[in-house]
Amino acid sequence: MASTASPAELDDSPAARRREQRGWYFYDWANSAFYTTVISVFLGPYLIPVAKTAACAKDFPALASDTCVSQFDTLVLRHPGLGYVDVLGADIRPAAFFGLTLTVAVFLQIVFLPIVGALADHTGRKRELLGGFAYVGALAAMCLYFVEGDRYLLGGVLFMVANLAYGSSVVVYDSFLPQISTPEERDGVSSRGWAIGYLGGGLLLLLNLALFLQHDSLGLSEGMAVRISMMSAGLWWATFTVIPLLRLRNRPVAAHETTALRSVGGSFRQLGRTLAELRRYPLTLLFLVAYLVYNDGVQTVIGNSAAFASEALKLDKTVQITAILMVQFVAFFGALLLGWLARGFGTKRTVLASLVVWTAIVVVAMFVGEGQALQFYLMAFAIAIVLGGTQALSRSLFSQVIPKGREAEYFSLLQISDKGSAFIGSLTVTIALQVTNSYRIAIVSMIIFFVAGFVLLALTNLPKAIRAAGNEVPSRI
């Protein structure tokens, strides 16, 4: 049997739920540091020069490393057969290495997250799994400190391990939401967790950017400042994960296999049954597709905002960095605001309204003037208001339309749709750039995803979907 509390032992009073909820919030605070500091800001721009250093040592040994890296693109134009790094026998351009790492990391999540979800639901050991994945990811993030010189492969492997552990822990973390909150509490709990995540990730990013910008006065090299920043994200993640592990409790599950191998086998069988049973919940599937479509637009706009600022608006790095920081802190209030609006107007209407705002944002992006930093800040402010709320309320809605006892498996599907959608949006932007060579048109093309997502969500009968999943329909949905 799983080491879970029996129904008689489990205190489900409002006070006990609030205690768990407060602990649950802190995992968003803990893991957001990895996403903001490592994924969003530092790793890509750092790892590519590390790969260039390796290529320089192999193909241009006569040149000093710093000189070669700074002139790398020119050297490759003169010697097109040179300037590659080796990745499992394949010749890869250093500029493409980080993209390859991201692609493999996403593929690993698509393969493993459903298994993680099935294992969590089947064994009931969610707290232990949350802690295990969190600390594996945090340790891998801390070890990024040792990525220097030509250790590009070490950086790629550590990132893939950290990212897989991050995604796995989020699946388990999200699956606690319907267990620690009633249907009426769900929107507020999800929104507060998301908001606190933005605050935690933004706070550490602020400290790390201060370190990065002042590295000369502190006697640090730029590379050392980046390595310390990435290590700090892992340390932050590990430290604050202690709080949810002390507060969250496992729920009882049916008897399962006692050995680890048999538990994994049982989890695979359970996952197969869940995927087969998904046909019984067509409205849940419709919501999942709607989320995939409009979240595709959200992720693509965010992922291309820096390139839009530099290529279309010709804005410098300082503007981009300060805009990232502003989004982190304003999104804290935005997530709380949309959670408050959901209580008054209903969750579905609030998400639909946020999609209208997203549509307006990408249309306005077409007309932002070149070099107009204030206009870019205003656009970033509008994004921050709807960013966290759109995702937090979508998580809350999804938790309402999934059957009890399968929370982690279904949330793994939500995470997969989140990761997989990034490919579709990136492909759309790539095609738009290829045809028009305009980042403005590429960004405005995201209107397709917001409009289609709006229509699909509007067509989803949520009360019927909630009842079909065997759950109580909240008063406001």
Coordinates of C-alpha atoms in Angstrom, one line a residue:
M1 CA 0.0 0.0 0.0
A2 CA 1.0 3.6 -0.5
S3 CA 2.1 5.6 2.5
T4 CA -0.9 7.8 2.5
A5 CA -3.3 8.8 5.2
S6 CA -6.5 6.9 5.6
P7 CA -9.8 8.7 5.0
A8 CA -10.4 8.7 8.7
E9 CA -7.1 10.3 9.5
L10 CA -7.2 12.9 6.8
D11 CA -8.5 16.3 8.2
D12 CA -10.3 18.0 5.4
S13 CA -11.6 21.0 7.4
P14 CA -11.3 24.5 6.0
A15 CA -8.4 25.3 8.3
A16 CA -6.5 22.2 7.2
R17 CA -7.2 23.0 3.5
R18 CA -5.9 26.5 4.0
R19 CA -2.7 25.2 5.6
E20 CA -2.1 23.0 2.6
Q21 CA -3.0 25.8 0.1
R22 CA -0.4 28.1 1.7
G23 CA 2.2 25.4 1.4
W24 CA 1.2 24.6 -2.2
Y25 CA 1.6 28.3 -3.2
F26 CA 5.3 28.1 -2.3
Y27 CA 6.1 25.5 -4.9
D28 CA 5.2 28.0 -7.6
W29 CA 7.4 30.5 -5.8
A30 CA 10.2 27.9 -5.7
N31 CA 10.2 26.6 -9.2
S32 CA 9.5 29.8 -11.1
A33 CA 13.1 30.9 -10.4
F34 CA 14.3 28.1 -12.7
Y35 CA 12.0 29.2 -15.5
T36 CA 12.7 32.9 -15.3
T37 CA 16.4 33.0 -14.5
V38 CA 17.6 29.9 -16.4
I39 CA 15.2 29.3 -19.3
S40 CA 13.9 32.8 -20.1
V41 CA 17.1 34.9 -19.6
F42 CA 20.5 33.4 -19.1
L43 CA 21.0 29.9 -20.4
G44 CA 20.6 30.3 -24.2
P45 CA 22.8 33.4 -24.5
Y46 CA 25.4 31.7 -22.4
L47 CA 25.4 28.2 -23.8
I48 CA 25.8 29.3 -27.4
P49 CA 29.2 31.0 -26.8
V50 CA 30.3 27.9 -24.8
A51 CA 29.5 25.8 -27.9
K52 CA 31.4 28.4 -30.1
T53 CA 34.4 28.0 -27.8
A54 CA 34.4 24.3 -28.4
A55 CA 34.1 24.8 -32.1
C56 CA 37.0 27.3 -32.0
A57 CA 39.3 24.9 -30.2
K58 CA 38.6 22.2 -32.8
D59 CA 38.6 24.2 -36.0
F60 CA 40.5 27.5 -35.3
P61 CA 43.2 26.5 -32.7
A62 CA 45.6 29.3 -33.9
L63 CA 43.2 32.0 -32.7
A64 CA 42.7 33.1 -29.1
S65 CA 39.4 31.8 -27.8
D66 CA 37.8 35.2 -27.1
T67 CA 38.9 36.5 -30.5
C68 CA 37.5 33.5 -32.3
V69 CA 34.2 33.6 -30.5
S70 CA 33.7 37.3 -31.2
Q71 CA 34.5 36.8 -34.9
F72 CA 32.9 33.4 -35.2
D73 CA 30.2 34.2 -37.7
T74 CA 32.7 35.9 -40.0
L75 CA 35.1 32.9 -39.8
V76 CA 32.3 30.5 -40.6
L77 CA 31.4 32.5 -43.7
R78 CA 35.0 32.3 -44.9
H79 CA 35.2 28.6 -44.0
P80 CA 31.7 27.1 -44.4
G81 CA 33.0 23.6 -43.8
L82 CA 34.2 24.5 -40.3
G83 CA 32.6 25.8 -37.1
Y84 CA 30.6 22.8 -36.0
V85 CA 30.4 21.0 -32.6
D86 CA 29.9 17.3 -32.3
V87 CA 26.6 16.0 -30.8
L88 CA 26.5 12.2 -30.7
G89 CA 28.4 12.0 -34.0
A90 CA 26.4 14.8 -35.8
D91 CA 27.9 18.1 -36.8
I92 CA 25.8 20.9 -35.2
R93 CA 26.2 24.7 -35.6
P94 CA 26.8 26.3 -32.1
A95 CA 23.9 28.7 -32.8
A96 CA 21.6 25.7 -33.3
F97 CA 22.8 23.8 -30.3
F98 CA 20.6 25.4 -27.8
G99 CA 17.6 25.0 -30.1
L100 CA 18.4 21.3 -30.4
T101 CA 18.7 21.1 -26.6
L102 CA 15.2 22.7 -26.2
T103 CA 13.7 20.3 -28.8
V104 CA 15.1 17.2 -27.1
A105 CA 14.0 18.6 -23.7
V106 CA 10.4 19.0 -25.0
F107 CA 10.4 15.6 -26.6
L108 CA 11.5 14.0 -23.3
Q109 CA 8.7 15.7 -21.5
I110 CA 6.1 14.5 -24.0
V111 CA 7.4 10.9 -23.5
F112 CA 7.8 10.9 -19.7
L113 CA 5.1 13.3 -18.3
P114 CA 2.2 10.9 -18.8
I115 CA 4.2 8.1 -17.1
V116 CA 4.9 10.5 -14.2
G117 CA 1.2 11.4 -13.9
A118 CA 0.2 7.7 -14.0
L119 CA 2.7 6.8 -11.3
A120 CA 1.6 9.7 -9.1
D121 CA -2.1 8.7 -9.3
H122 CA -1.5 4.9 -9.1
T123 CA 0.8 5.0 -6.0
G124 CA -0.6 8.0 -4.2
R125 CA 2.9 9.1 -3.3
K126 CA 2.5 12.6 -4.7
R127 CA 4.5 14.4 -2.0
E128 CA 7.5 12.1 -2.3
L129 CA 7.4 12.3 -6.1
L130 CA 7.1 16.1 -5.9
G131 CA 10.1 16.3 -3.6
G132 CA 12.2 13.8 -5.7
F133 CA 11.6 15.6 -9.0
A134 CA 12.1 19.0 -7.4
Y135 CA 15.5 18.1 -5.9
V136 CA 16.8 16.3 -9.0
G137 CA 15.9 19.4 -11.0
A138 CA 17.3 21.8 -8.5
L139 CA 20.6 19.9 -8.3
A140 CA 21.0 19.8 -12.1
A141 CA 20.3 23.6 -12.1
M142 CA 22.9 24.2 -9.4
C143 CA 25.4 22.1 -11.4
L144 CA 25.1 24.6 -14.3
Y145 CA 27.7 26.5 -12.4
F146 CA 30.3 24.1 -13.7
V147 CA 29.4 24.8 -17.4
E148 CA 32.3 26.8 -18.6
G149 CA 35.0 26.8 -21.2
D150 CA 34.0 24.2 -23.9
R151 CA 31.6 22.2 -21.8
Y152 CA 28.6 22.6 -24.0
L153 CA 27.5 19.0 -23.8
L154 CA 27.5 19.2 -20.0
G155 CA 25.3 22.3 -20.2
G156 CA 22.9 20.6 -22.6
V157 CA 22.6 17.4 -20.5
L158 CA 22.1 19.3 -17.3
F159 CA 19.4 21.5 -18.8
M160 CA 17.5 18.5 -20.2
V161 CA 17.6 16.8 -16.8
A162 CA 16.5 19.9 -15.0
N163 CA 13.8 20.7 -17.5
L164 CA 12.4 17.1 -17.4
A165 CA 12.4 17.2 -13.6
Y166 CA 10.8 20.6 -13.6
G167 CA 7.9 19.5 -15.9
S168 CA 7.5 16.3 -13.9
S169 CA 7.2 18.2 -10.6
V170 CA 4.7 20.6 -12.1
V171 CA 2.5 17.7 -13.2
V172 CA 2.4 16.4 -9.6
Y173 CA 2.1 19.9 -8.1
D174 CA -0.9 20.8 -10.3
S175 CA -2.6 17.5 -9.5
F176 CA -2.8 18.6 -5.8
L177 CA -5.1 21.5 -6.8
P178 CA -8.5 19.6 -6.9
Q179 CA -7.5 17.8 -3.7
I180 CA -6.7 20.9 -1.6
S181 CA -9.6 23.1 -2.7
T182 CA -13.3 22.9 -3.2
P183 CA -14.8 23.8 -6.6
E184 CA -15.8 27.2 -5.3
E185 CA -12.2 27.8 -4.0
R186 CA -10.4 26.6 -7.1
D187 CA -10.1 29.8 -9.1
G188 CA -8.8 31.8 -6.2
V189 CA -6.3 29.1 -5.1
S190 CA -5.0 28.6 -8.7
S191 CA -4.7 32.4 -9.3
R192 CA -2.9 33.0 -6.0
G193 CA -0.4 30.2 -6.7
W194 CA 0.3 31.6 -10.2
A195 CA 0.7 35.1 -8.9
I196 CA 3.1 34.1 -6.1
G197 CA 5.1 32.2 -8.7
Y198 CA 5.6 35.4 -10.8
L199 CA 6.6 37.3 -7.6
G200 CA 9.2 34.7 -6.6
G201 CA 10.6 34.3 -10.1
G202 CA 10.7 38.0 -10.6
L203 CA 12.4 38.7 -7.2
L204 CA 15.3 36.3 -7.9
L205 CA 15.6 37.5 -11.5
L206 CA 15.9 41.1 -10.2
L207 CA 18.7 40.1 -7.8
N208 CA 20.5 38.2 -10.6
L209 CA 20.2 41.0 -13.1
A210 CA 21.7 43.3 -10.5
L211 CA 24.6 40.9 -10.1
F212 CA 25.0 40.6 -13.9
L213 CA 24.9 44.4 -14.6
Q214 CA 27.4 45.1 -11.7
H215 CA 29.7 42.2 -12.3
D216 CA 32.7 44.4 -13.2
S217 CA 32.5 46.4 -10.0
L218 CA 32.2 43.2 -8.0
G219 CA 35.4 41.8 -9.7
L220 CA 33.5 39.0 -11.5
S221 CA 33.6 38.0 -15.2
E222 CA 30.4 38.1 -17.2
G223 CA 30.5 34.3 -17.4
M224 CA 31.0 33.9 -13.7
A225 CA 28.0 36.2 -13.0
V226 CA 25.8 34.1 -15.3
R227 CA 27.0 30.8 -13.7
I228 CA 26.3 32.2 -10.2
S229 CA 22.8 33.3 -11.3
M230 CA 21.9 29.9 -12.7
M231 CA 23.2 28.1 -9.6
S232 CA 21.2 30.5 -7.5
A233 CA 18.0 29.4 -9.3
G234 CA 18.6 25.8 -8.3
L235 CA 19.4 26.8 -4.7
W236 CA 16.2 28.9 -4.5
W237 CA 14.2 26.0 -6.0
A238 CA 15.6 23.5 -3.5
T239 CA 15.3 25.8 -0.4
F240 CA 11.7 26.8 -0.9
T241 CA 10.5 23.4 -1.9
V242 CA 10.8 22.4 1.8
I243 CA 7.7 24.4 2.6
P244 CA 5.2 22.5 0.4
L245 CA 6.8 19.2 1.4
L246 CA 6.0 20.0 5.0
R247 CA 2.4 21.1 4.3
L248 CA 1.0 18.9 1.6
R249 CA -0.4 15.5 2.4
N250 CA -0.9 12.3 0.3
R251 CA -4.5 11.1 -0.3
P252 CA -5.6 7.5 0.0
V253 CA -5.6 5.4 -3.1
A254 CA -6.6 1.8 -3.9
A255 CA -4.1 -1.0 -3.1
H256 CA -1.3 -1.3 -5.6
E257 CA 1.8 -3.4 -6.3
T258 CA 4.3 -3.2 -3.4
T259 CA 7.6 -3.2 -5.5
A260 CA 8.8 -0.3 -7.5
L261 CA 9.0 -2.3 -10.7
R262 CA 5.4 -3.6 -10.3
S263 CA 4.2 -0.1 -9.4
V264 CA 5.6 1.3 -12.7
G265 CA 4.0 -1.6 -14.6
G266 CA 0.7 -0.9 -12.9
S267 CA 1.1 2.8 -13.7
F268 CA 1.5 2.0 -17.4
R269 CA -1.6 -0.1 -17.4
Q270 CA -3.5 2.7 -15.7
L271 CA -2.3 5.2 -18.2
G272 CA -3.5 3.0 -21.0
R273 CA -6.9 2.8 -19.4
T274 CA -7.0 6.6 -18.9
L275 CA -6.1 7.4 -22.5
A276 CA -8.8 4.9 -23.7
E277 CA -11.4 6.4 -21.3
L278 CA -10.7 9.9 -22.6
R279 CA -13.2 9.2 -25.4
R280 CA -15.9 9.1 -22.6
Y281 CA -15.1 12.8 -21.9
P282 CA -15.4 14.6 -25.3
L283 CA -16.0 18.0 -23.7
T284 CA -12.9 17.6 -21.5
L285 CA -11.0 16.8 -24.8
L286 CA -12.6 19.9 -26.4
F287 CA -11.4 22.1 -23.6
L288 CA -7.9 20.6 -23.9
V289 CA -7.8 21.4 -27.6
A290 CA -9.1 24.9 -26.9
Y291 CA -6.4 25.5 -24.3
L292 CA -3.7 24.1 -26.7
V293 CA -4.8 26.5 -29.4
Y294 CA -5.0 29.7 -27.4
N295 CA -2.0 28.9 -25.1
D296 CA -0.1 28.4 -28.3
G297 CA -0.6 32.0 -29.1
V298 CA 0.3 33.1 -25.5
Q299 CA 3.5 31.1 -25.4
T300 CA 4.6 32.2 -28.9
V301 CA 4.0 35.9 -28.2
I302 CA 6.0 35.6 -25.0
G303 CA 8.8 33.6 -26.6
N304 CA 9.2 36.1 -29.5
S305 CA 8.7 39.3 -27.6
A306 CA 12.5 39.9 -27.2
A307 CA 13.1 39.3 -30.9
F308 CA 10.2 41.5 -31.8
A309 CA 11.7 44.3 -29.6
S310 CA 15.1 44.0 -31.1
E311 CA 14.3 43.3 -34.8
A312 CA 11.0 45.2 -35.4
L313 CA 11.3 48.0 -32.8
K314 CA 15.2 48.3 -32.7
L315 CA 15.1 48.5 -28.9
D316 CA 18.3 47.8 -26.9
K317 CA 18.9 45.1 -24.3
T318 CA 18.2 47.4 -21.4
V319 CA 14.6 48.0 -22.5
Q320 CA 14.1 44.3 -23.1
I321 CA 15.5 43.3 -19.6
T322 CA 13.5 46.0 -17.8
A323 CA 10.3 44.9 -19.7
I324 CA 10.9 41.3 -18.6
L325 CA 11.1 42.4 -15.0
M326 CA 8.0 44.6 -15.3
V327 CA 6.0 41.7 -16.7
Q328 CA 7.1 39.5 -13.8
F329 CA 5.9 41.9 -11.1
V330 CA 2.8 43.2 -12.9
A331 CA 1.7 39.7 -13.7
F332 CA 1.5 39.0 -9.9
F333 CA -1.3 41.6 -9.7
G334 CA -2.8 40.6 -13.0
A335 CA -3.3 37.0 -11.9
L336 CA -5.0 38.2 -8.7
L337 CA -7.1 40.7 -10.7
L338 CA -8.4 38.0 -13.1
G339 CA -9.1 35.7 -10.2
W340 CA -11.2 38.4 -8.6
L341 CA -13.0 39.1 -11.9
A342 CA -13.8 35.4 -12.2
R343 CA -15.6 35.4 -8.9
G344 CA -17.9 38.1 -10.2
F345 CA -18.3 37.3 -13.9
G346 CA -17.5 33.6 -14.1
T347 CA -14.3 31.8 -15.0
K348 CA -15.1 31.0 -18.6
R349 CA -16.3 34.6 -19.3
T350 CA -13.1 36.0 -17.8
V351 CA -10.8 33.7 -19.8
L352 CA -12.8 34.6 -23.0
A353 CA -12.4 38.3 -22.2
S354 CA -8.6 37.8 -21.7
L355 CA -8.4 36.3 -25.2
V356 CA -10.1 39.4 -26.6
V357 CA -7.4 41.4 -24.8
W358 CA -4.7 39.1 -26.3
T359 CA -6.1 39.7 -29.7
A360 CA -6.1 43.4 -29.3
I361 CA -2.4 43.3 -28.1
V362 CA -1.1 41.5 -31.2
V363 CA -3.1 43.9 -33.5
V364 CA -1.7 46.9 -31.7
A365 CA 1.8 45.4 -32.0
M366 CA 1.5 46.0 -35.8
F367 CA 1.5 49.8 -35.1
V368 CA 4.1 50.2 -32.3
G369 CA 6.6 52.7 -33.7
E370 CA 10.3 51.9 -34.2
G371 CA 12.4 53.0 -31.2
Q372 CA 9.3 53.7 -29.2
A373 CA 10.2 52.2 -25.8
L374 CA 7.2 53.7 -24.0
Q375 CA 4.8 52.0 -26.4
F376 CA 6.6 48.7 -26.0
Y377 CA 6.4 49.1 -22.2
L378 CA 2.6 49.7 -22.5
M379 CA 2.2 46.7 -24.6
A380 CA 4.2 44.6 -22.1
F381 CA 2.1 46.0 -19.3
A382 CA -1.1 44.8 -21.0
I383 CA 0.4 41.4 -21.6
A384 CA 1.4 41.2 -17.9
I385 CA -2.2 41.9 -16.8
V386 CA -3.7 39.0 -18.7
L387 CA -0.7 36.6 -18.8
G388 CA -0.9 34.9 -15.4
G389 CA -4.7 35.1 -15.1
T390 CA -5.3 33.4 -18.5
Q391 CA -3.1 30.4 -17.5
A392 CA -4.2 30.3 -13.8
L393 CA -7.9 30.3 -14.6
S394 CA -7.4 27.7 -17.4
R395 CA -5.7 25.4 -14.9
S396 CA -8.6 25.9 -12.6
L397 CA -11.1 25.1 -15.3
F398 CA -9.2 22.0 -16.3
S399 CA -9.2 20.8 -12.7
Q400 CA -13.0 20.9 -12.8
V401 CA -13.5 18.7 -15.9
I402 CA -11.2 15.8 -15.0
P403 CA -12.3 12.7 -13.0
K404 CA -11.2 12.2 -9.4
G405 CA -8.2 9.9 -8.9
R406 CA -6.8 10.7 -12.4
E407 CA -5.6 14.2 -11.6
A408 CA -1.9 13.8 -12.3
E409 CA -2.5 11.9 -15.5
Y410 CA -4.8 14.5 -16.9
F411 CA -2.5 17.3 -15.8
S412 CA 0.3 15.6 -17.6
L413 CA -1.8 15.9 -20.8
L414 CA -2.2 19.6 -20.1
Q415 CA 1.6 20.0 -19.7
I416 CA 2.2 18.1 -22.9
S417 CA -0.3 20.3 -24.8
D418 CA 1.5 23.3 -23.3
K419 CA 5.0 22.1 -24.5
G420 CA 3.8 20.7 -27.8
S421 CA 2.0 23.9 -28.7
A422 CA 5.3 25.8 -28.6
F423 CA 6.3 23.9 -31.8
I424 CA 3.1 24.9 -33.7
G425 CA 3.4 28.6 -32.8
S426 CA 7.1 28.7 -33.6
L427 CA 6.4 27.1 -37.0
T428 CA 3.8 29.7 -37.7
V429 CA 6.2 32.5 -36.9
T430 CA 8.9 30.9 -39.0
I431 CA 6.6 30.6 -42.0
A432 CA 5.4 34.2 -41.6
L433 CA 9.0 35.5 -41.4
Q434 CA 10.0 33.4 -44.4
V435 CA 7.2 34.8 -46.5
T436 CA 7.2 38.4 -45.3
N437 CA 10.5 39.0 -43.5
S438 CA 8.5 41.0 -41.0
Y439 CA 8.3 40.4 -37.2
R440 CA 5.2 42.6 -37.1
I441 CA 3.3 40.4 -39.4
A442 CA 4.7 37.3 -37.6
I443 CA 3.3 38.5 -34.3
V444 CA 0.0 39.6 -35.6
S445 CA -0.4 36.1 -37.2
M446 CA -1.0 34.9 -33.6
I447 CA -4.5 36.4 -33.9
I448 CA -5.5 33.1 -35.6
F449 CA -4.8 31.2 -32.3
F450 CA -6.6 33.6 -30.1
V451 CA -9.7 33.7 -32.2
A452 CA -9.8 29.9 -32.8
G453 CA -9.2 29.3 -29.1
F454 CA -12.0 31.7 -28.2
V455 CA -14.4 29.9 -30.5
L456 CA -13.5 26.5 -29.2
L457 CA -13.8 27.6 -25.5
A458 CA -17.1 29.3 -26.2
L459 CA -18.4 26.1 -27.7
T460 CA -17.4 24.0 -24.6
N461 CA -20.3 23.4 -22.3
L462 CA -18.4 23.5 -19.0
P463 CA -21.3 22.6 -16.6
K464 CA -22.0 19.5 -18.7
A465 CA -18.3 18.6 -18.9
I466 CA -18.0 19.0 -15.1
R467 CA -21.0 16.8 -14.4
A468 CA -19.7 14.2 -16.9
A469 CA -16.4 14.0 -15.0
G470 CA -18.4 13.3 -11.8
N471 CA -17.6 16.7 -10.2
E472 CA -19.7 19.3 -8.5
V473 CA -20.5 22.4 -10.6
P474 CA -19.5 25.6 -8.8
S475 CA -21.9 28.5 -8.7
R476 CA -19.7 30.6 -11.0
I477 CA -18.2 28.9 -14.0

